[in-house]
Short mmCIF file of C-alpha atoms and ligand atoms in Angstrom, two decimals:
data_model
loop_
_atom_site.label_atom_id
_atom_site.label_comp_id
_atom_site.label_asym_id
_atom_site.label_seq_id
_atom_site.Cartn_x
_atom_site.Cartn_y
_atom_site.Cartn_z
CA UNK A 1 0.00 0.00 0.00
CA UNK A 2 2.96 2.32 -0.57
CA UNK A 3 3.45 2.75 3.15
CA UNK A 4 -0.14 3.94 3.71
CA UNK A 5 -0.71 2.84 7.28
CA UNK A 6 -3.31 5.07 8.91
CA UNK A 7 -6.89 5.16 7.66
CA UNK A 8 -6.35 8.76 6.54
CA UNK A 9 -3.34 7.74 4.47
CA UNK A 10 -5.23 4.80 3.04
CA UNK A 11 -8.11 7.03 2.04
CA UNK A 12 -5.72 9.54 0.39
CA UNK A 13 -4.07 6.67 -1.46
CA UNK A 14 -7.42 5.30 -2.65
CA UNK A 15 -8.54 8.75 -3.82
CA UNK A 16 -5.49 8.85 -6.09
CA UNK A 17 -6.12 5.29 -7.34
CA UNK A 18 -9.74 6.01 -8.16
CA UNK A 19 -9.01 9.27 -9.99
CA UNK A 20 -6.15 7.60 -11.86
CA UNK A 21 -8.46 4.77 -12.93
CA UNK A 22 -11.12 7.25 -14.13
CA UNK A 23 -8.47 9.18 -16.06
CA UNK A 24 -6.83 6.13 -17.64
CA UNK A 25 -10.09 4.58 -18.84
CA UNK A 26 -11.16 7.85 -20.43
CA UNK A 27 -14.08 8.23 -17.98
CA UNK A 28 -15.88 5.30 -19.61
CA UNK A 29 -16.14 2.77 -16.79
CA UNK A 30 -19.05 2.65 -14.41
CA UNK A 31 -18.65 3.07 -10.69
CA UNK A 32 -19.29 -0.64 -10.10
CA UNK A 33 -16.72 -1.62 -12.73
CA UNK A 34 -14.14 0.68 -11.14
CA UNK A 35 -15.02 -0.70 -7.71
CA UNK A 36 -14.26 -4.21 -8.99
CA UNK A 37 -11.11 -3.12 -10.90
CA UNK A 38 -9.66 -1.51 -7.78
CA UNK A 39 -10.91 -4.25 -5.42
CA UNK A 40 -12.71 -1.75 -3.23
CA UNK A 41 -15.65 -2.48 -0.98
CA UNK A 42 -18.79 -0.96 -2.44
CA UNK A 43 -19.32 1.28 0.57
CA UNK A 44 -15.71 2.46 0.43
CA UNK A 45 -16.07 3.36 -3.24
CA UNK A 46 -19.26 5.24 -2.48
CA UNK A 47 -17.59 7.30 0.24
CA UNK A 48 -14.58 7.98 -2.01
CA UNK A 49 -16.71 9.13 -4.96
CA UNK A 50 -18.82 11.37 -2.74
CA UNK A 51 -15.69 12.98 -1.28
CA UNK A 52 -14.13 13.49 -4.69
CA UNK A 53 -17.35 15.03 -6.00
CA UNK A 54 -17.45 17.35 -2.98
CA UNK A 55 -13.89 18.41 -3.78
CA UNK A 56 -14.95 19.14 -7.39
CA UNK A 57 -12.64 16.47 -8.71
CA UNK A 58 -15.28 14.05 -10.04
CA UNK A 59 -18.81 14.22 -11.33
CA UNK A 60 -21.03 11.25 -12.03
CA UNK A 61 -23.33 10.92 -15.03
CA UNK A 62 -25.81 8.12 -15.62
CA UNK A 63 -24.42 5.47 -17.99
CA UNK A 64 -25.82 5.61 -21.53
CA UNK A 65 -26.75 1.94 -21.39
CA UNK A 66 -27.70 0.58 -18.03
CA UNK A 67 -29.07 -2.63 -16.70
CA UNK A 68 -32.85 -2.43 -16.41
CA UNK A 69 -34.15 -1.17 -13.13
CA UNK A 70 -30.73 -0.31 -11.81
CA UNK A 71 -29.24 3.09 -12.57
CA UNK A 72 -25.53 2.96 -13.27
CA UNK A 73 -23.25 5.93 -12.73
CA UNK A 74 -20.08 6.74 -14.64
CA UNK A 75 -17.55 8.90 -12.76
CA UNK A 76 -15.97 11.53 -15.01
CA UNK A 77 -14.53 15.03 -14.93
CA UNK A 78 -16.21 17.62 -12.72
CA UNK A 79 -17.43 20.77 -14.53
CA UNK A 80 -15.24 22.84 -12.17
CA UNK A 81 -12.54 20.19 -12.01
CA UNK A 82 -8.84 20.20 -12.81
CA UNK A 83 -7.60 20.97 -16.31
CA UNK A 84 -4.19 20.59 -17.88
CA UNK A 85 -3.05 23.06 -20.52
CA UNK A 86 -1.16 21.13 -23.21
CA UNK A 87 0.80 22.51 -26.14
CA UNK A 88 2.34 20.90 -29.20
CA UNK A 89 4.96 23.31 -30.56
CA UNK A 90 5.78 22.24 -34.09
CA UNK A 91 8.38 23.84 -36.37
CA UNK A 92 5.82 26.09 -38.07
CA UNK A 93 2.89 26.44 -35.65
CA UNK A 94 1.71 25.60 -32.16
CA UNK A 95 -1.51 24.04 -30.93
CA UNK A 96 -2.82 24.79 -27.44
CA UNK A 97 -5.49 22.68 -25.77
CA UNK A 98 -7.41 22.37 -22.52
CA UNK A 99 -7.57 18.79 -21.23
CA UNK A 100 -9.88 17.36 -18.60
CA UNK A 101 -9.45 14.41 -16.33
CA UNK A 102 -10.26 11.39 -18.52
CA UNK A 103 -8.38 12.88 -21.46
CA UNK A 104 -11.02 14.94 -23.24
CA UNK A 105 -9.18 17.56 -25.30
CA UNK A 106 -10.58 20.92 -26.38
CA UNK A 107 -8.28 22.73 -28.80
CA UNK A 108 -8.21 26.40 -27.82
CA UNK A 109 -5.86 27.89 -30.38
CA UNK A 110 -3.69 26.96 -33.33
CA UNK A 111 -1.22 29.67 -34.30
CA UNK A 112 1.48 29.72 -36.97
CA UNK A 113 4.88 31.14 -36.00
CA UNK A 114 8.09 32.23 -37.73
CA UNK A 115 10.31 29.41 -36.46
CA UNK A 116 12.36 31.59 -34.07
CA UNK A 117 12.34 30.93 -30.31
CA UNK A 118 10.98 34.43 -29.61
CA UNK A 119 8.41 34.30 -32.40
CA UNK A 120 7.12 30.92 -31.28
CA UNK A 121 7.28 31.10 -27.50
CA UNK A 122 6.50 34.68 -26.46
CA UNK A 123 3.01 34.71 -28.03
CA UNK A 124 2.49 31.23 -26.59
CA UNK A 125 3.39 32.52 -23.13
CA UNK A 126 0.81 35.30 -23.57
CA UNK A 127 -1.85 32.84 -24.71
CA UNK A 128 -1.14 30.52 -21.77
CA UNK A 129 -1.44 33.44 -19.32
CA UNK A 130 -4.78 34.46 -20.83
CA UNK A 131 -6.19 30.95 -20.51
CA UNK A 132 -4.90 30.64 -16.93
CA UNK A 133 -6.72 33.88 -16.13
CA UNK A 134 -9.92 32.51 -17.62
CA UNK A 135 -9.71 29.10 -15.96
CA UNK A 136 -8.24 30.28 -12.65
CA UNK A 137 -7.37 27.61 -10.13
CA UNK A 138 -8.71 24.83 -12.28
CA UNK A 139 -5.37 24.82 -14.13
CA UNK A 140 -3.15 22.25 -12.45
CA UNK A 141 -0.21 22.53 -14.84
CA UNK A 142 1.10 23.07 -18.34
CA UNK A 143 2.82 20.52 -20.57
CA UNK A 144 4.72 21.63 -23.65
CA UNK A 145 5.91 19.29 -26.43
CA UNK A 146 8.77 20.41 -28.68
CA UNK A 147 10.39 18.90 -31.77
CA UNK A 148 13.87 18.46 -30.32
CA UNK A 149 15.85 17.04 -27.43
CA UNK A 150 15.10 18.63 -24.05
CA UNK A 151 17.85 18.99 -21.45
CA UNK A 152 17.74 20.04 -17.80
CA UNK A 153 13.95 20.33 -17.69
CA UNK A 154 13.61 22.97 -20.40
CA UNK A 155 16.67 23.68 -22.58
CA UNK A 156 15.71 22.74 -26.11
CA UNK A 157 17.77 22.19 -29.25
CA UNK A 158 16.02 22.09 -32.62
CA UNK A 159 18.99 21.93 -34.95
CA UNK A 160 17.16 22.49 -38.23
CA UNK A 161 15.51 25.65 -36.80
CA UNK A 162 18.84 26.83 -35.38
CA UNK A 163 17.56 26.60 -31.79
CA UNK A 164 20.48 25.92 -29.46
CA UNK A 165 19.89 25.60 -25.72
CA UNK A 166 16.68 27.66 -25.87
CA UNK A 167 15.33 28.19 -22.34
CA UNK A 168 11.68 27.40 -23.01
CA UNK A 169 10.26 28.08 -19.49
CA UNK A 170 12.04 31.48 -19.40
CA UNK A 171 10.70 32.54 -22.80
CA UNK A 172 7.18 31.42 -21.92
CA UNK A 173 7.38 33.41 -18.69
CA UNK A 174 8.62 36.47 -20.65
CA UNK A 175 5.42 36.28 -22.70
CA UNK A 176 3.36 36.22 -19.50
CA UNK A 177 3.29 39.90 -18.52
CA UNK A 178 0.12 39.60 -16.50
CA UNK A 179 1.48 39.54 -12.99
CA UNK A 180 -2.00 39.85 -11.48
CA UNK A 181 -3.05 36.47 -12.83
CA UNK A 182 -2.70 33.12 -11.08
CA UNK A 183 0.88 31.83 -10.76
CA UNK A 184 2.08 30.00 -13.84
CA UNK A 185 4.08 27.24 -12.16
CA UNK A 186 6.88 25.60 -14.06
CA UNK A 187 5.74 23.99 -17.29
CA UNK A 188 6.68 20.38 -18.00
CA UNK A 189 8.72 20.59 -21.20
CA UNK A 190 9.29 17.41 -23.18
CA UNK A 191 10.24 15.95 -26.53
CA UNK A 192 7.28 15.52 -28.89
CA UNK A 193 8.17 11.94 -29.86
CA UNK A 194 8.61 10.85 -26.25
CA UNK A 195 5.26 12.48 -25.34
CA UNK A 196 3.57 10.86 -28.35
CA UNK A 197 4.97 7.49 -27.28
CA UNK A 198 3.72 7.92 -23.70
CA UNK A 199 0.25 8.77 -25.03
CA UNK A 200 0.39 5.70 -27.25
CA UNK A 201 1.29 3.59 -24.22
CA UNK A 202 -1.61 5.02 -22.16
CA UNK A 203 -4.35 5.26 -24.77
CA UNK A 204 -3.15 3.71 -28.02
CA UNK A 205 -1.38 0.82 -29.65
CA UNK A 206 1.45 0.55 -27.08
CA UNK A 207 -0.97 -0.14 -24.26
CA UNK A 208 0.12 -3.25 -22.33
CA UNK A 209 3.18 -3.61 -24.59
CA UNK A 210 6.36 -4.39 -22.66
CA UNK A 211 8.93 -3.29 -25.28
CA UNK A 212 7.76 -1.06 -28.12
CA UNK A 213 9.41 1.28 -30.58
CA UNK A 214 7.63 4.51 -31.45
CA UNK A 215 8.59 6.66 -34.44
CA UNK A 216 7.17 10.12 -35.05
CA UNK A 217 7.55 11.49 -38.57
CA UNK A 218 7.13 15.21 -39.09
CA UNK A 219 9.69 17.40 -40.90
CA UNK A 220 12.24 14.78 -39.92
CA UNK A 221 12.00 11.70 -37.76
CA UNK A 222 12.12 11.14 -34.02
CA UNK A 223 12.10 7.82 -32.23
CA UNK A 224 11.95 6.42 -28.75
CA UNK A 225 12.12 2.99 -27.17
CA UNK A 226 9.31 2.33 -24.69
CA UNK A 227 9.84 -0.19 -21.91
CA UNK A 228 6.89 -0.95 -19.59
CA UNK A 229 5.10 2.18 -20.78
CA UNK A 230 8.02 4.53 -20.20
CA UNK A 231 10.45 6.12 -22.65
CA UNK A 232 14.09 5.10 -22.23
CA UNK A 233 15.31 8.64 -21.77
CA UNK A 234 19.08 8.26 -21.34
CA UNK A 235 21.20 9.62 -18.51
CA UNK A 236 20.58 13.26 -19.40
CA UNK A 237 17.02 12.88 -20.67
CA UNK A 238 18.07 13.21 -24.30
CA UNK A 239 18.54 9.56 -25.25
CA UNK A 240 16.85 7.69 -28.10
CA UNK A 241 17.73 10.19 -30.83
CA UNK A 242 17.24 7.45 -33.39
CA UNK A 243 16.69 10.01 -36.15
CA UNK A 244 20.32 11.03 -35.72
CA UNK A 245 21.83 7.62 -36.36
CA UNK A 246 23.47 6.76 -39.72
CA UNK A 247 21.10 3.95 -40.66
CA UNK A 248 20.76 4.51 -44.41
CA UNK A 249 24.29 4.95 -45.82
CA UNK A 250 23.57 8.62 -46.45
CA UNK A 251 26.61 10.94 -46.29
CA UNK A 252 24.52 14.09 -46.05
CA UNK A 253 25.55 16.45 -43.23
CA UNK A 254 22.73 16.96 -40.71
CA UNK A 255 21.97 20.26 -38.97
CA UNK A 256 22.60 18.45 -35.67
CA UNK A 257 26.32 18.32 -36.50
CA UNK A 258 26.51 14.61 -37.32
CA UNK A 259 26.92 13.01 -40.72
CA UNK A 260 24.35 10.83 -42.51
CA UNK A 261 21.43 11.06 -40.04
CA UNK A 262 18.45 8.80 -40.77
CA UNK A 263 15.97 11.59 -39.97
CA UNK A 264 17.12 13.59 -43.00
CA UNK A 265 15.87 10.73 -45.22
CA UNK A 266 12.39 10.39 -43.71
CA UNK A 267 9.75 13.09 -43.29
CA UNK A 268 8.45 16.27 -44.88
CA UNK A 269 11.96 17.60 -45.64
CA UNK A 270 12.91 14.37 -47.45
CA UNK A 271 9.63 14.37 -49.41
CA UNK A 272 10.23 17.97 -50.52
CA UNK A 273 13.81 17.14 -51.49
CA UNK A 274 12.71 14.15 -53.59
CA UNK A 275 10.17 16.33 -55.37
CA UNK A 276 12.85 18.94 -56.12
CA UNK A 277 11.23 21.56 -53.86
CA UNK A 278 12.79 23.93 -51.34
CA UNK A 279 13.04 22.38 -47.88
CA UNK A 280 14.34 23.10 -44.40
CA UNK A 281 13.71 25.60 -41.63
CA UNK A 282 10.35 24.08 -40.73
CA UNK A 283 8.69 25.45 -43.86
CA UNK A 284 6.66 23.76 -46.58
CA UNK A 285 4.23 21.60 -44.64
CA UNK A 286 1.43 22.01 -47.18
CA UNK A 287 3.68 21.29 -50.15
CA UNK A 288 5.01 18.19 -48.36
CA UNK A 289 1.46 16.98 -47.74
CA UNK A 290 0.75 17.48 -51.44
CA UNK A 291 3.86 15.44 -52.34
CA UNK A 292 2.74 12.75 -49.89
CA UNK A 293 -0.68 12.58 -51.55
CA UNK A 294 0.44 12.74 -55.19
CA UNK A 295 4.09 11.78 -55.77
CA UNK A 296 4.31 7.98 -55.59
CA UNK A 297 8.06 7.92 -56.32
CA UNK A 298 8.89 10.33 -53.48
CA UNK A 299 6.62 8.43 -51.08
CA UNK A 300 8.23 5.11 -52.01
CA UNK A 301 11.79 6.41 -51.69
CA UNK A 302 11.02 7.86 -48.24
CA UNK A 303 9.20 4.71 -47.13
CA UNK A 304 12.17 2.56 -48.17
CA UNK A 305 14.46 4.66 -45.97
CA UNK A 306 11.96 4.34 -43.12
CA UNK A 307 11.96 0.55 -43.57
CA UNK A 308 15.75 0.27 -43.52
CA UNK A 309 16.06 2.24 -40.32
CA UNK A 310 13.27 0.28 -38.65
CA UNK A 311 15.09 -2.98 -39.51
CA UNK A 312 18.29 -1.76 -37.83
CA UNK A 313 16.41 -0.71 -34.69
CA UNK A 314 14.47 -3.99 -34.60
CA UNK A 315 17.80 -5.84 -34.68
CA UNK A 316 18.97 -3.76 -31.73
CA UNK A 317 15.87 -3.66 -29.55
CA UNK A 318 13.60 -6.62 -30.41
CA UNK A 319 10.35 -4.66 -29.92
CA UNK A 320 6.96 -6.37 -29.92
CA UNK A 321 5.49 -3.63 -32.07
CA UNK A 322 6.68 -0.56 -33.99
CA UNK A 323 4.16 2.29 -33.91
CA UNK A 324 4.21 5.25 -36.28
CA UNK A 325 2.72 8.70 -35.78
CA UNK A 326 2.72 11.99 -37.72
CA UNK A 327 3.21 11.26 -41.43
CA UNK A 328 4.34 7.71 -40.59
CA UNK A 329 0.94 5.98 -40.89
CA UNK A 330 0.35 7.55 -44.32
CA UNK A 331 3.78 6.47 -45.56
CA UNK A 332 3.05 2.94 -44.37
CA UNK A 333 -0.42 2.96 -45.87
CA UNK A 334 0.70 4.26 -49.26
CA UNK A 335 3.97 2.32 -49.61
CA UNK A 336 3.90 -0.40 -46.94
CA UNK A 337 5.14 -3.11 -49.33
CA UNK A 338 8.17 -1.00 -50.35
CA UNK A 339 8.87 -0.22 -46.68
CA UNK A 340 8.84 -3.90 -45.68
CA UNK A 341 10.81 -5.06 -48.73
CA UNK A 342 13.50 -2.42 -48.16
CA UNK A 343 13.84 -3.41 -44.51
CA UNK A 344 13.91 -7.18 -44.87
CA UNK A 345 17.52 -7.64 -46.13
CA UNK A 346 18.72 -5.60 -43.16
CA UNK A 347 16.97 -7.77 -40.60
CA UNK A 348 18.93 -10.51 -38.83
CA UNK A 349 17.77 -13.96 -39.89
CA UNK A 350 16.36 -14.63 -36.41
CA UNK A 351 14.27 -11.44 -36.66
CA UNK A 352 12.98 -12.31 -40.14
CA UNK A 353 11.15 -15.35 -38.81
CA UNK A 354 8.84 -13.25 -36.73
CA UNK A 355 9.33 -9.53 -37.33
CA UNK A 356 7.41 -7.16 -35.05
CA UNK A 357 4.18 -5.75 -36.39
CA UNK A 358 4.20 -2.18 -37.67
CA UNK A 359 1.10 -0.15 -36.82
CA UNK A 360 -0.14 3.38 -37.34
CA UNK A 361 -0.82 5.36 -34.16
CA UNK A 362 -4.31 5.14 -32.71
CA UNK A 363 -4.06 8.84 -31.84
CA UNK A 364 -3.12 10.41 -35.18
CA UNK A 365 -1.35 13.75 -34.83
CA UNK A 366 -2.71 14.22 -31.28
CA UNK A 367 -0.11 12.03 -29.56
CA UNK A 368 2.36 14.75 -28.59
CA UNK A 369 -0.42 16.94 -27.19
CA UNK A 370 -1.92 14.03 -25.23
CA UNK A 371 1.50 13.07 -23.87
CA UNK A 372 2.00 16.67 -22.70
CA UNK A 373 -1.35 16.37 -20.92
CA UNK A 374 -0.32 13.08 -19.29
CA UNK A 375 2.82 14.73 -17.92
CA UNK A 376 0.63 17.25 -16.08
CA UNK A 377 -1.83 14.69 -14.72
CA UNK A 378 1.05 12.39 -13.67
CA UNK A 379 2.21 15.15 -11.33
CA UNK A 380 -1.32 16.02 -10.22
CA UNK A 381 -2.64 12.51 -9.56
CA UNK A 382 -0.59 12.07 -6.42
CA UNK A 383 -1.44 12.41 -2.73
CA UNK A 384 0.47 15.73 -2.72
CA UNK A 385 -1.22 16.99 -5.90
CA UNK A 386 -4.71 16.33 -4.53
CA UNK A 387 -3.83 17.88 -1.18
CA UNK A 388 -2.66 21.03 -2.97
CA UNK A 389 -5.93 21.12 -4.95
CA UNK A 390 -7.89 20.96 -1.72
CA UNK A 391 -5.86 23.75 -0.16
CA UNK A 392 -6.33 25.89 -3.27
CA UNK A 393 -10.10 25.41 -3.27
CA UNK A 394 -11.37 26.61 0.09
CA UNK A 395 -14.59 27.82 -1.54
CA UNK A 396 -15.95 24.46 -2.54
CA UNK A 397 -19.19 24.96 -0.68
CA UNK A 398 -20.09 27.86 -2.99
CA UNK A 399 -23.58 27.84 -4.36
CA UNK A 400 -24.01 28.59 -8.03
CA UNK A 401 -26.83 27.71 -10.41
CA UNK A 402 -24.57 25.27 -12.26
CA UNK A 403 -23.92 23.41 -9.07
CA UNK A 404 -27.52 22.17 -9.06
CA UNK A 405 -26.62 19.90 -11.96
CA UNK A 406 -23.78 18.30 -10.04
CA UNK A 407 -25.37 15.28 -8.44
CA UNK A 408 -23.75 13.15 -5.81
CA UNK A 409 -25.74 10.11 -6.71
CA UNK A 410 -25.60 6.84 -4.88
CA UNK A 411 -26.48 3.57 -6.56
CA UNK A 412 -28.58 1.24 -4.47
CA UNK A 413 -26.83 -0.31 -1.53
CA UNK A 414 -24.52 2.65 -1.07
CA UNK A 415 -25.18 5.27 1.52
CA UNK A 416 -24.38 8.92 1.03
CA UNK A 417 -21.79 10.49 3.28
ZN1 ZN B 1 21.43 14.63 -37.14
#
């Protein structure tokens, strides 16, 4: 029980477990299912749910389909409950979303930027401050995904945009000039591929997979090895830069400083190059999408390079499954045979017998954003996080018209608090 010895500690521990279960299932399981999943006594679950509803952490809705004569409640996010702000900063634009417990995402803003640290992050800092003002104490944290390795909790390098050691939290704070608003807290800054892989492990095709390889294809390619649902991050948090390994015999210099990086051969930049179009600097997304949709030769060439690199990584890591996000699923869909054929000669004989399956992400382009959200809820869904929420919400007994709709229902057999 994680050292929970007193009844108070046990209750705090069970509050976290119940909220975590509601979040992880996407607020789809009924109270009785959750009670069984968590091996709780029915009365205990009832008391827990009532307490969490009182704290504006949970709200129950009747299940859409319920057994006749017996109303079934589904615990989900409270209308005044915690929200995570999540951002996916891509090379040419950022997307900012509000995420509820259970993982429902509402995109608030999508804004193009000029590819410079100032041009991307200052306006983002302003937007985050405005949404914190609007949402007040409901905001429990901010997660920011970026397309490059992240060191020391927030120093980001995006070589092909010429970002070197950019202090992301400092630039976001510089954009937040509203000192009267609620405190920003330190954002969780992470690599987009690692976030996408975490989201895939929680809500997608890497769920319950012990060893999986996730590859995210955007302008170039990022990869990460997932073991037991966690990215293998390296000693300094910047491991798994598979896109910067020489896996394809290319001799092309990469903006990262190394020679012959795999990532330069897979992604929007490679598609543009094959089509004879200008590329680099995080520009040309629309043209690349056009090439992807219309230029079979460029798609095949890029898919072959993807297949060769995957074979090398499969030899090294023996994953159960290789998942693809970003442009990856479309490359696989449009030129899967070329991808597999190009990879096969590079597989060890023992791997050829039973190669891992290759699958498109279940989350599409949303993975990085969802992973950024998970990083916030991972910090919040702790005994300390919930305690802080309680301390920050002394006004929970407030009476507002909306509150009438918040029912603390009790299925038969359970007694209200
Ligand atoms: Zn490189």
